[in-house]
Amino acid sequence: MSTTVDIPRHVQEHCNQLGKGASYALKVLCAQLSNDPLLGTPQDNPSSYTVEIDGDTFEDCPALQVHYAYGPPLLEEDRVEIRSVTATQPPVTGVDDRDQVPDTRLEEIVVRQVTGAWRRIETWLRERAPASFASLQAGASREEIDRTESELGVRVPVELRALWGLHRGVHSSVGAAFLQDNGKLMTITEVVDLHRHWGEVYDDHLWDRRWIPVCTLGEHSWSSGLYLDAGTGEMWSWDEFANRQAEFESLTSYLEETADALEVPSLAGPVRPGLVDGALVWGTYGGPV
């Protein structure tokens, strides 16, 4: 009897963005798992397995790491669920991603979207949360952003360049963690430092140079936050246990959803914006906005 293999929609969409070769490789793996669900390497958590896919085996496919769950206690008997697909290296194309020619018309649209969403957030802070508004640093120059891009070793997506052009980060002060889930916009220097730290601490299976940290959850810790996948454009969460999960389809959508939740708090769900001593906070402990 074959095993049922499920792929959640967000995992399939992420895989599609990694290229046609990646989608085909995942399809082949699912067929293999249907016949042999114990194909992968067991992980520390019960029912959790990991399998590596060699990118050279499939055309237009990066090397992949696939995490999946099989059977109890996470799932019922004879069921596999693909939990995540991570590119551990970019597909070999012979062209560095920083040398690719951008679509200037598309970039202009993205810049307008990011700027519009951020201005809505900034206006709200100025009018209602002066402590958080005061934490904003000045915008970075194009030269500074180019220098950062060189230090990261990966093309910085246009939406992040646009955000940094507005503000290079926030000061470490009361009210600085004002983004959703009490996230703190990292400074450019902190981004480079954490990006380098990940490269030193994690091996190739847990680290991709295209992951650019954007904000930490909380003011004084690097243990969790959100990063921008420069390869797919998605915003992912990370934590100190190297868990990762896709959270937003783009940095633009993350900023737009934040602005929407500030202007119409009911859109934020149970974790709504509030105020404490002139600072924006998210959760039940803040006063009404």
PDB file of C-alpha atoms in Angstrom:
ATOM      1  CA  MET A   1       0.000   0.000   0.000  1.00  0.00           C
ATOM      2  CA  SER A   2       1.471   3.355  -1.044  1.00  0.00           C
ATOM      3  CA  THR A   3       1.765   6.293   1.298  1.00  0.00           C
ATOM      4  CA  THR A   4      -0.150   9.535   0.697  1.00  0.00           C
ATOM      5  CA  VAL A   5       2.168  12.512   0.165  1.00  0.00           C
ATOM      6  CA  ASP A   6       0.747  16.016   0.687  1.00  0.00           C
ATOM      7  CA  ILE A   7       2.336  19.321  -0.345  1.00  0.00           C
ATOM      8  CA  PRO A   8       0.820  22.449   1.275  1.00  0.00           C
ATOM      9  CA  ARG A   9       0.030  25.201  -1.185  1.00  0.00           C
ATOM     10  CA  HIS A  10       2.587  27.684   0.166  1.00  0.00           C
ATOM     11  CA  VAL A  11       5.337  25.052  -0.091  1.00  0.00           C
ATOM     12  CA  GLN A  12       4.418  24.242  -3.696  1.00  0.00           C
ATOM     13  CA  GLU A  13       4.309  27.934  -4.602  1.00  0.00           C
ATOM     14  CA  HIS A  14       7.719  28.504  -3.045  1.00  0.00           C
ATOM     15  CA  CYS A  15       9.111  25.520  -4.929  1.00  0.00           C
ATOM     16  CA  ASN A  16       7.660  26.855  -8.198  1.00  0.00           C
ATOM     17  CA  GLN A  17       9.546  30.090  -7.637  1.00  0.00           C
ATOM     18  CA  LEU A  18      12.797  28.169  -7.358  1.00  0.00           C
ATOM     19  CA  GLY A  19      12.427  27.078 -10.979  1.00  0.00           C
ATOM     20  CA  LYS A  20      10.759  24.423 -13.126  1.00  0.00           C
ATOM     21  CA  GLY A  21      13.572  22.040 -12.305  1.00  0.00           C
ATOM     22  CA  ALA A  22      12.874  22.354  -8.592  1.00  0.00           C
ATOM     23  CA  SER A  23       9.175  21.599  -9.076  1.00  0.00           C
ATOM     24  CA  TYR A  24      10.008  18.541 -11.150  1.00  0.00           C
ATOM     25  CA  ALA A  25      12.571  17.356  -8.602  1.00  0.00           C
ATOM     26  CA  LEU A  26       9.985  17.647  -5.825  1.00  0.00           C
ATOM     27  CA  LYS A  27       7.474  15.686  -7.913  1.00  0.00           C
ATOM     28  CA  VAL A  28      10.022  12.895  -8.371  1.00  0.00           C
ATOM     29  CA  LEU A  29      10.810  12.898  -4.644  1.00  0.00           C
ATOM     30  CA  CYS A  30       7.129  12.644  -3.743  1.00  0.00           C
ATOM     31  CA  ALA A  31       6.805   9.555  -5.914  1.00  0.00           C
ATOM     32  CA  GLN A  32       9.799   8.045  -4.116  1.00  0.00           C
ATOM     33  CA  LEU A  33       8.401   8.917  -0.687  1.00  0.00           C
ATOM     34  CA  SER A  34       5.090   7.325  -1.621  1.00  0.00           C
ATOM     35  CA  ASN A  35       6.929   4.016  -1.945  1.00  0.00           C
ATOM     36  CA  ASP A  36       9.532   4.599   0.777  1.00  0.00           C
ATOM     37  CA  PRO A  37       8.508   7.220   3.367  1.00  0.00           C
ATOM     38  CA  LEU A  38      11.644   6.451   5.415  1.00  0.00           C
ATOM     39  CA  LEU A  39      13.875   7.607   2.566  1.00  0.00           C
ATOM     40  CA  GLY A  40      15.040  10.711   4.443  1.00  0.00           C
ATOM     41  CA  THR A  41      17.317  11.180   7.436  1.00  0.00           C
ATOM     42  CA  PRO A  42      15.495  11.222  10.810  1.00  0.00           C
ATOM     43  CA  GLN A  43      15.705  14.510  12.743  1.00  0.00           C
ATOM     44  CA  ASP A  44      15.609  15.232  16.453  1.00  0.00           C
ATOM     45  CA  ASN A  45      11.855  15.835  16.458  1.00  0.00           C
ATOM     46  CA  PRO A  46       9.708  12.690  16.173  1.00  0.00           C
ATOM     47  CA  SER A  47       8.193  12.114  12.713  1.00  0.00           C
ATOM     48  CA  SER A  48      10.584  14.669  11.140  1.00  0.00           C
ATOM     49  CA  TYR A  49      12.875  13.774   8.242  1.00  0.00           C
ATOM     50  CA  THR A  50      15.175  15.589   5.836  1.00  0.00           C
ATOM     51  CA  VAL A  51      16.271  14.582   2.362  1.00  0.00           C
ATOM     52  CA  GLU A  52      18.806  16.271   0.089  1.00  0.00           C
ATOM     53  CA  ILE A  53      18.328  16.722  -3.659  1.00  0.00           C
ATOM     54  CA  ASP A  54      21.430  17.185  -5.790  1.00  0.00           C
ATOM     55  CA  GLY A  55      20.785  20.103  -8.130  1.00  0.00           C
ATOM     56  CA  ASP A  56      23.049  18.575 -10.818  1.00  0.00           C
ATOM     57  CA  THR A  57      20.570  15.722 -11.229  1.00  0.00           C
ATOM     58  CA  PHE A  58      17.852  18.024 -12.592  1.00  0.00           C
ATOM     59  CA  GLU A  59      18.085  20.819 -15.137  1.00  0.00           C
ATOM     60  CA  ASP A  60      17.450  24.358 -13.843  1.00  0.00           C
ATOM     61  CA  CYS A  61      17.357  23.172 -10.244  1.00  0.00           C
ATOM     62  CA  PRO A  62      19.398  24.339  -7.253  1.00  0.00           C
ATOM     63  CA  ALA A  63      20.536  21.910  -4.602  1.00  0.00           C
ATOM     64  CA  LEU A  64      17.549  21.440  -2.303  1.00  0.00           C
ATOM     65  CA  GLN A  65      16.889  20.402   1.253  1.00  0.00           C
ATOM     66  CA  VAL A  66      13.393  19.025   1.798  1.00  0.00           C
ATOM     67  CA  HIS A  67      11.930  18.678   5.292  1.00  0.00           C
ATOM     68  CA  TYR A  68       8.946  16.378   5.685  1.00  0.00           C
ATOM     69  CA  ALA A  69       6.850  14.741   8.370  1.00  0.00           C
ATOM     70  CA  TYR A  70       5.784  11.102   8.316  1.00  0.00           C
ATOM     71  CA  GLY A  71       3.314   9.325  10.550  1.00  0.00           C
ATOM     72  CA  PRO A  72       2.609   9.722  14.275  1.00  0.00           C
ATOM     73  CA  PRO A  73       2.812  11.794  16.375  1.00  0.00           C
ATOM     74  CA  LEU A  74       2.715  14.646  13.847  1.00  0.00           C
ATOM     75  CA  LEU A  75       0.518  12.889  11.277  1.00  0.00           C
ATOM     76  CA  GLU A  76      -1.722   9.883  10.976  1.00  0.00           C
ATOM     77  CA  GLU A  77      -0.428   6.545   9.714  1.00  0.00           C
ATOM     78  CA  ASP A  78       0.675   6.216   6.074  1.00  0.00           C
ATOM     79  CA  ARG A  79       0.793   9.959   5.449  1.00  0.00           C
ATOM     80  CA  VAL A  80       3.692  12.229   4.481  1.00  0.00           C
ATOM     81  CA  GLU A  81       3.549  16.013   4.425  1.00  0.00           C
ATOM     82  CA  ILE A  82       6.252  18.166   2.853  1.00  0.00           C
ATOM     83  CA  ARG A  83       6.956  20.901   5.415  1.00  0.00           C
ATOM     84  CA  SER A  84       9.536  23.033   3.593  1.00  0.00           C
ATOM     85  CA  VAL A  85      11.787  23.145   0.552  1.00  0.00           C
ATOM     86  CA  THR A  86      14.970  25.180   0.884  1.00  0.00           C
ATOM     87  CA  ALA A  87      17.514  25.988  -1.805  1.00  0.00           C
ATOM     88  CA  THR A  88      20.936  25.349  -0.277  1.00  0.00           C
ATOM     89  CA  GLN A  89      22.658  26.938  -3.256  1.00  0.00           C
ATOM     90  CA  PRO A  90      21.465  28.833  -6.364  1.00  0.00           C
ATOM     91  CA  PRO A  91      21.073  26.984  -9.676  1.00  0.00           C
ATOM     92  CA  VAL A  92      24.175  27.072 -11.848  1.00  0.00           C
ATOM     93  CA  THR A  93      23.532  29.574 -14.606  1.00  0.00           C
ATOM     94  CA  GLY A  94      27.012  30.976 -15.200  1.00  0.00           C
ATOM     95  CA  VAL A  95      25.766  34.466 -14.297  1.00  0.00           C
ATOM     96  CA  ASP A  96      26.085  36.100 -10.867  1.00  0.00           C
ATOM     97  CA  ASP A  97      22.701  37.360  -9.682  1.00  0.00           C
ATOM     98  CA  ARG A  98      24.186  40.826  -9.175  1.00  0.00           C
ATOM     99  CA  ASP A  99      24.941  40.983 -12.909  1.00  0.00           C
ATOM    100  CA  GLN A 100      21.357  40.406 -14.033  1.00  0.00           C
ATOM    101  CA  VAL A 101      19.730  43.343 -15.819  1.00  0.00           C
ATOM    102  CA  PRO A 102      16.726  44.640 -13.834  1.00  0.00           C
ATOM    103  CA  ASP A 103      13.406  45.666 -15.349  1.00  0.00           C
ATOM    104  CA  THR A 104      13.418  49.385 -14.572  1.00  0.00           C
ATOM    105  CA  ARG A 105       9.669  49.814 -15.138  1.00  0.00           C
ATOM    106  CA  LEU A 106       8.851  47.051 -12.672  1.00  0.00           C
ATOM    107  CA  GLU A 107      11.335  48.494 -10.178  1.00  0.00           C
ATOM    108  CA  GLU A 108       9.649  51.893 -10.354  1.00  0.00           C
ATOM    109  CA  ILE A 109       6.299  50.312  -9.497  1.00  0.00           C
ATOM    110  CA  VAL A 110       7.800  48.411  -6.545  1.00  0.00           C
ATOM    111  CA  VAL A 111       9.502  51.560  -5.226  1.00  0.00           C
ATOM    112  CA  ARG A 112       6.181  53.430  -5.334  1.00  0.00           C
ATOM    113  CA  GLN A 113       4.420  50.591  -3.498  1.00  0.00           C
ATOM    114  CA  VAL A 114       7.049  50.374  -0.751  1.00  0.00           C
ATOM    115  CA  THR A 115       7.202  54.134  -0.365  1.00  0.00           C
ATOM    116  CA  GLY A 116       3.426  54.440  -0.217  1.00  0.00           C
ATOM    117  CA  ALA A 117       3.062  51.710   2.415  1.00  0.00           C
ATOM    118  CA  TRP A 118       5.881  53.083   4.540  1.00  0.00           C
ATOM    119  CA  ARG A 119       4.592  56.651   4.400  1.00  0.00           C
ATOM    120  CA  ARG A 120       1.270  55.398   5.782  1.00  0.00           C
ATOM    121  CA  ILE A 121       3.124  53.714   8.669  1.00  0.00           C
ATOM    122  CA  GLU A 122       5.250  56.786   9.255  1.00  0.00           C
ATOM    123  CA  THR A 123       2.274  59.127   9.264  1.00  0.00           C
ATOM    124  CA  TRP A 124       0.528  56.951  11.836  1.00  0.00           C
ATOM    125  CA  LEU A 125       3.630  56.945  14.049  1.00  0.00           C
ATOM    126  CA  ARG A 126       4.058  60.703  13.769  1.00  0.00           C
ATOM    127  CA  GLU A 127       0.470  61.368  14.785  1.00  0.00           C
ATOM    128  CA  ARG A 128      -0.047  58.708  17.471  1.00  0.00           C
ATOM    129  CA  ALA A 129       3.244  57.123  18.572  1.00  0.00           C
ATOM    130  CA  PRO A 130       5.878  59.884  18.869  1.00  0.00           C
ATOM    131  CA  ALA A 131       8.316  57.660  20.797  1.00  0.00           C
ATOM    132  CA  SER A 132       8.360  55.133  17.968  1.00  0.00           C
ATOM    133  CA  PHE A 133       8.542  57.857  15.329  1.00  0.00           C
ATOM    134  CA  ALA A 134      11.590  59.337  17.096  1.00  0.00           C
ATOM    135  CA  SER A 135      13.445  56.010  16.764  1.00  0.00           C
ATOM    136  CA  LEU A 136      13.632  56.253  12.958  1.00  0.00           C
ATOM    137  CA  GLN A 137      17.067  56.820  11.483  1.00  0.00           C
ATOM    138  CA  ALA A 138      17.705  58.840   8.351  1.00  0.00           C
ATOM    139  CA  GLY A 139      17.667  57.197   4.939  1.00  0.00           C
ATOM    140  CA  ALA A 140      20.772  55.550   3.511  1.00  0.00           C
ATOM    141  CA  SER A 141      22.501  56.937   0.437  1.00  0.00           C
ATOM    142  CA  ARG A 142      22.734  54.928  -2.756  1.00  0.00           C
ATOM    143  CA  GLU A 143      26.473  54.581  -2.163  1.00  0.00           C
ATOM    144  CA  GLU A 144      25.876  53.138   1.305  1.00  0.00           C
ATOM    145  CA  ILE A 145      23.356  50.637  -0.024  1.00  0.00           C
ATOM    146  CA  ASP A 146      25.708  49.638  -2.865  1.00  0.00           C
ATOM    147  CA  ARG A 147      28.470  49.133  -0.305  1.00  0.00           C
ATOM    148  CA  THR A 148      26.152  46.960   1.789  1.00  0.00           C
ATOM    149  CA  GLU A 149      25.205  44.922  -1.259  1.00  0.00           C
ATOM    150  CA  SER A 150      28.877  44.257  -1.900  1.00  0.00           C
ATOM    151  CA  GLU A 151      29.418  43.168   1.699  1.00  0.00           C
ATOM    152  CA  LEU A 152      26.431  40.828   1.581  1.00  0.00           C
ATOM    153  CA  GLY A 153      27.579  39.351  -1.722  1.00  0.00           C
ATOM    154  CA  VAL A 154      24.059  39.244  -3.154  1.00  0.00           C
ATOM    155  CA  ARG A 155      21.821  41.645  -5.036  1.00  0.00           C
ATOM    156  CA  VAL A 156      19.627  43.524  -2.579  1.00  0.00           C
ATOM    157  CA  PRO A 157      16.030  43.420  -3.904  1.00  0.00           C
ATOM    158  CA  VAL A 158      14.643  46.748  -5.037  1.00  0.00           C
ATOM    159  CA  GLU A 159      11.953  46.837  -2.323  1.00  0.00           C
ATOM    160  CA  LEU A 160      14.593  46.586   0.420  1.00  0.00           C
ATOM    161  CA  ARG A 161      16.746  49.200  -1.282  1.00  0.00           C
ATOM    162  CA  ALA A 162      13.697  51.461  -1.362  1.00  0.00           C
ATOM    163  CA  LEU A 163      13.028  50.895   2.343  1.00  0.00           C
ATOM    164  CA  TRP A 164      16.634  51.585   3.289  1.00  0.00           C
ATOM    165  CA  GLY A 165      16.529  54.715   1.177  1.00  0.00           C
ATOM    166  CA  LEU A 166      13.744  55.963   3.441  1.00  0.00           C
ATOM    167  CA  HIS A 167      15.309  54.786   6.714  1.00  0.00           C
ATOM    168  CA  ARG A 168      18.513  52.818   7.221  1.00  0.00           C
ATOM    169  CA  GLY A 169      16.993  51.327  10.375  1.00  0.00           C
ATOM    170  CA  VAL A 170      15.979  52.509  13.831  1.00  0.00           C
ATOM    171  CA  HIS A 171      17.845  53.668  16.910  1.00  0.00           C
ATOM    172  CA  SER A 172      17.918  51.245  19.835  1.00  0.00           C
ATOM    173  CA  SER A 173      15.464  53.159  21.984  1.00  0.00           C
ATOM    174  CA  VAL A 174      12.094  52.760  23.667  1.00  0.00           C
ATOM    175  CA  GLY A 175       9.424  52.246  21.020  1.00  0.00           C
ATOM    176  CA  ALA A 176      11.811  51.033  18.310  1.00  0.00           C
ATOM    177  CA  ALA A 177      10.153  47.601  18.001  1.00  0.00           C
ATOM    178  CA  PHE A 178       6.991  48.948  16.371  1.00  0.00           C
ATOM    179  CA  LEU A 179       6.512  46.620  13.395  1.00  0.00           C
ATOM    180  CA  GLN A 180       4.009  43.759  13.545  1.00  0.00           C
ATOM    181  CA  ASP A 181       4.709  41.215  16.316  1.00  0.00           C
ATOM    182  CA  ASN A 182       6.868  43.935  17.903  1.00  0.00           C
ATOM    183  CA  GLY A 183       9.511  43.696  15.218  1.00  0.00           C
ATOM    184  CA  LYS A 184      12.471  46.072  15.115  1.00  0.00           C
ATOM    185  CA  LEU A 185      13.763  47.303  11.757  1.00  0.00           C
ATOM    186  CA  MET A 186      17.442  46.398  11.752  1.00  0.00           C
ATOM    187  CA  THR A 187      20.100  48.932  10.833  1.00  0.00           C
ATOM    188  CA  ILE A 188      22.151  48.251   7.719  1.00  0.00           C
ATOM    189  CA  THR A 189      25.186  47.528   9.902  1.00  0.00           C
ATOM    190  CA  GLU A 190      23.217  44.988  11.947  1.00  0.00           C
ATOM    191  CA  VAL A 191      21.982  43.331   8.758  1.00  0.00           C
ATOM    192  CA  VAL A 192      25.545  42.812   7.510  1.00  0.00           C
ATOM    193  CA  ASP A 193      26.736  41.569  10.904  1.00  0.00           C
ATOM    194  CA  LEU A 194      23.916  39.036  11.289  1.00  0.00           C
ATOM    195  CA  HIS A 195      24.227  37.898   7.657  1.00  0.00           C
ATOM    196  CA  ARG A 196      27.935  37.240   8.252  1.00  0.00           C
ATOM    197  CA  HIS A 197      27.176  35.528  11.567  1.00  0.00           C
ATOM    198  CA  TRP A 198      24.771  33.088   9.912  1.00  0.00           C
ATOM    199  CA  GLY A 199      27.407  32.238   7.327  1.00  0.00           C
ATOM    200  CA  GLU A 200      29.916  31.410  10.059  1.00  0.00           C
ATOM    201  CA  VAL A 201      27.606  29.471  12.377  1.00  0.00           C
ATOM    202  CA  TYR A 202      25.436  27.418  10.007  1.00  0.00           C
ATOM    203  CA  ASP A 203      26.571  24.926   7.397  1.00  0.00           C
ATOM    204  CA  ASP A 204      25.432  24.913   3.785  1.00  0.00           C
ATOM    205  CA  HIS A 205      22.306  22.908   4.633  1.00  0.00           C
ATOM    206  CA  LEU A 206      20.970  25.573   7.000  1.00  0.00           C
ATOM    207  CA  TRP A 207      22.188  28.729   5.326  1.00  0.00           C
ATOM    208  CA  ASP A 208      21.681  30.490   2.000  1.00  0.00           C
ATOM    209  CA  ARG A 209      23.561  33.697   1.242  1.00  0.00           C
ATOM    210  CA  ARG A 210      20.419  35.141  -0.386  1.00  0.00           C
ATOM    211  CA  TRP A 211      18.644  35.361   2.978  1.00  0.00           C
ATOM    212  CA  ILE A 212      18.819  38.994   4.093  1.00  0.00           C
ATOM    213  CA  PRO A 213      17.617  39.712   7.656  1.00  0.00           C
ATOM    214  CA  VAL A 214      15.237  42.680   7.832  1.00  0.00           C
ATOM    215  CA  CYS A 215      13.831  42.881  11.350  1.00  0.00           C
ATOM    216  CA  THR A 216      14.226  41.158  14.692  1.00  0.00           C
ATOM    217  CA  LEU A 217      11.323  40.298  16.957  1.00  0.00           C
ATOM    218  CA  GLY A 218      12.134  42.352  20.036  1.00  0.00           C
ATOM    219  CA  GLU A 219      14.680  45.085  20.522  1.00  0.00           C
ATOM    220  CA  HIS A 220      17.796  43.353  21.802  1.00  0.00           C
ATOM    221  CA  SER A 221      17.953  39.831  20.393  1.00  0.00           C
ATOM    222  CA  TRP A 222      18.904  38.131  17.137  1.00  0.00           C
ATOM    223  CA  SER A 223      17.184  34.894  18.145  1.00  0.00           C
ATOM    224  CA  SER A 224      14.105  35.451  15.953  1.00  0.00           C
ATOM    225  CA  GLY A 225      12.858  37.738  13.233  1.00  0.00           C
ATOM    226  CA  LEU A 226      12.047  38.056   9.545  1.00  0.00           C
ATOM    227  CA  TYR A 227      14.372  37.807   6.573  1.00  0.00           C
ATOM    228  CA  LEU A 228      13.871  38.557   2.885  1.00  0.00           C
ATOM    229  CA  ASP A 229      14.732  35.737   0.507  1.00  0.00           C
ATOM    230  CA  ALA A 230      16.433  37.610  -2.318  1.00  0.00           C
ATOM    231  CA  GLY A 231      15.929  34.595  -4.584  1.00  0.00           C
ATOM    232  CA  THR A 232      12.141  34.309  -4.230  1.00  0.00           C
ATOM    233  CA  GLY A 233      11.155  37.710  -2.809  1.00  0.00           C
ATOM    234  CA  GLU A 234       9.324  36.064   0.126  1.00  0.00           C
ATOM    235  CA  MET A 235       9.530  37.132   3.753  1.00  0.00           C
ATOM    236  CA  TRP A 236      10.401  34.242   6.063  1.00  0.00           C
ATOM    237  CA  SER A 237      10.565  33.951   9.843  1.00  0.00           C
ATOM    238  CA  TRP A 238      13.515  32.423  11.658  1.00  0.00           C
ATOM    239  CA  ASP A 239      14.180  31.435  15.255  1.00  0.00           C
ATOM    240  CA  GLU A 240      17.142  30.332  17.356  1.00  0.00           C
ATOM    241  CA  PHE A 241      16.454  26.668  16.563  1.00  0.00           C
ATOM    242  CA  ALA A 242      16.904  27.282  12.813  1.00  0.00           C
ATOM    243  CA  ASN A 243      13.175  26.873  12.159  1.00  0.00           C
ATOM    244  CA  ARG A 244      11.985  28.811   9.130  1.00  0.00           C
ATOM    245  CA  GLN A 245       8.553  29.482   7.686  1.00  0.00           C
ATOM    246  CA  ALA A 246       7.211  31.597   4.840  1.00  0.00           C
ATOM    247  CA  GLU A 247       5.152  34.439   6.327  1.00  0.00           C
ATOM    248  CA  PHE A 248       4.550  37.017   3.565  1.00  0.00           C
ATOM    249  CA  GLU A 249       4.740  36.843  -0.205  1.00  0.00           C
ATOM    250  CA  SER A 250       6.965  39.932  -0.276  1.00  0.00           C
ATOM    251  CA  LEU A 251       8.389  42.786   1.783  1.00  0.00           C
ATOM    252  CA  THR A 252       5.897  45.047   0.051  1.00  0.00           C
ATOM    253  CA  SER A 253       2.929  42.965   1.220  1.00  0.00           C
ATOM    254  CA  TYR A 254       4.343  42.877   4.750  1.00  0.00           C
ATOM    255  CA  LEU A 255       4.521  46.680   4.889  1.00  0.00           C
ATOM    256  CA  GLU A 256       1.102  47.086   3.283  1.00  0.00           C
ATOM    257  CA  GLU A 257      -0.483  44.677   5.776  1.00  0.00           C
ATOM    258  CA  THR A 258       1.166  46.555   8.643  1.00  0.00           C
ATOM    259  CA  ALA A 259      -0.182  49.871   7.362  1.00  0.00           C
ATOM    260  CA  ASP A 260      -3.650  48.363   6.894  1.00  0.00           C
ATOM    261  CA  ALA A 261      -3.651  46.992  10.454  1.00  0.00           C
ATOM    262  CA  LEU A 262      -2.709  50.399  11.872  1.00  0.00           C
ATOM    263  CA  GLU A 263      -5.419  52.222   9.960  1.00  0.00           C
ATOM    264  CA  VAL A 264      -8.053  49.518  10.537  1.00  0.00           C
ATOM    265  CA  PRO A 265      -7.032  47.570  13.697  1.00  0.00           C
ATOM    266  CA  SER A 266      -9.702  44.905  13.170  1.00  0.00           C
ATOM    267  CA  LEU A 267      -7.639  43.683  10.197  1.00  0.00           C
ATOM    268  CA  ALA A 268      -4.802  42.783  12.554  1.00  0.00           C
ATOM    269  CA  GLY A 269      -6.700  39.899  14.127  1.00  0.00           C
ATOM    270  CA  PRO A 270      -6.210  39.123  17.822  1.00  0.00           C
ATOM    271  CA  VAL A 271      -2.805  40.850  18.040  1.00  0.00           C
ATOM    272  CA  ARG A 272      -3.792  44.478  17.562  1.00  0.00           C
ATOM    273  CA  PRO A 273      -1.785  47.700  17.732  1.00  0.00           C
ATOM    274  CA  GLY A 274      -1.749  49.623  21.008  1.00  0.00           C
ATOM    275  CA  LEU A 275       0.120  52.429  22.745  1.00  0.00           C
ATOM    276  CA  VAL A 276       2.385  52.479  25.799  1.00  0.00           C
ATOM    277  CA  ASP A 277       3.912  55.840  26.756  1.00  0.00           C
ATOM    278  CA  GLY A 278       3.787  57.095  23.197  1.00  0.00           C
ATOM    279  CA  ALA A 279       5.230  53.897  21.700  1.00  0.00           C
ATOM    280  CA  LEU A 280       3.461  51.525  19.326  1.00  0.00           C
ATOM    281  CA  VAL A 281       3.200  47.978  20.658  1.00  0.00           C
ATOM    282  CA  TRP A 282       1.343  44.917  19.387  1.00  0.00           C
ATOM    283  CA  GLY A 283      -0.629  42.760  21.782  1.00  0.00           C
ATOM    284  CA  THR A 284      -3.104  42.889  24.617  1.00  0.00           C
ATOM    285  CA  TYR A 285      -0.952  44.978  26.933  1.00  0.00           C
ATOM    286  CA  GLY A 286      -1.108  48.186  24.927  1.00  0.00           C
ATOM    287  CA  GLY A 287      -3.695  50.880  25.468  1.00  0.00           C
ATOM    288  CA  PRO A 288      -6.250  51.649  22.726  1.00  0.00           C
ATOM    289  CA  VAL A 289      -5.060  53.524  19.666  1.00  0.00           C
TER     290      VAL A 289
END
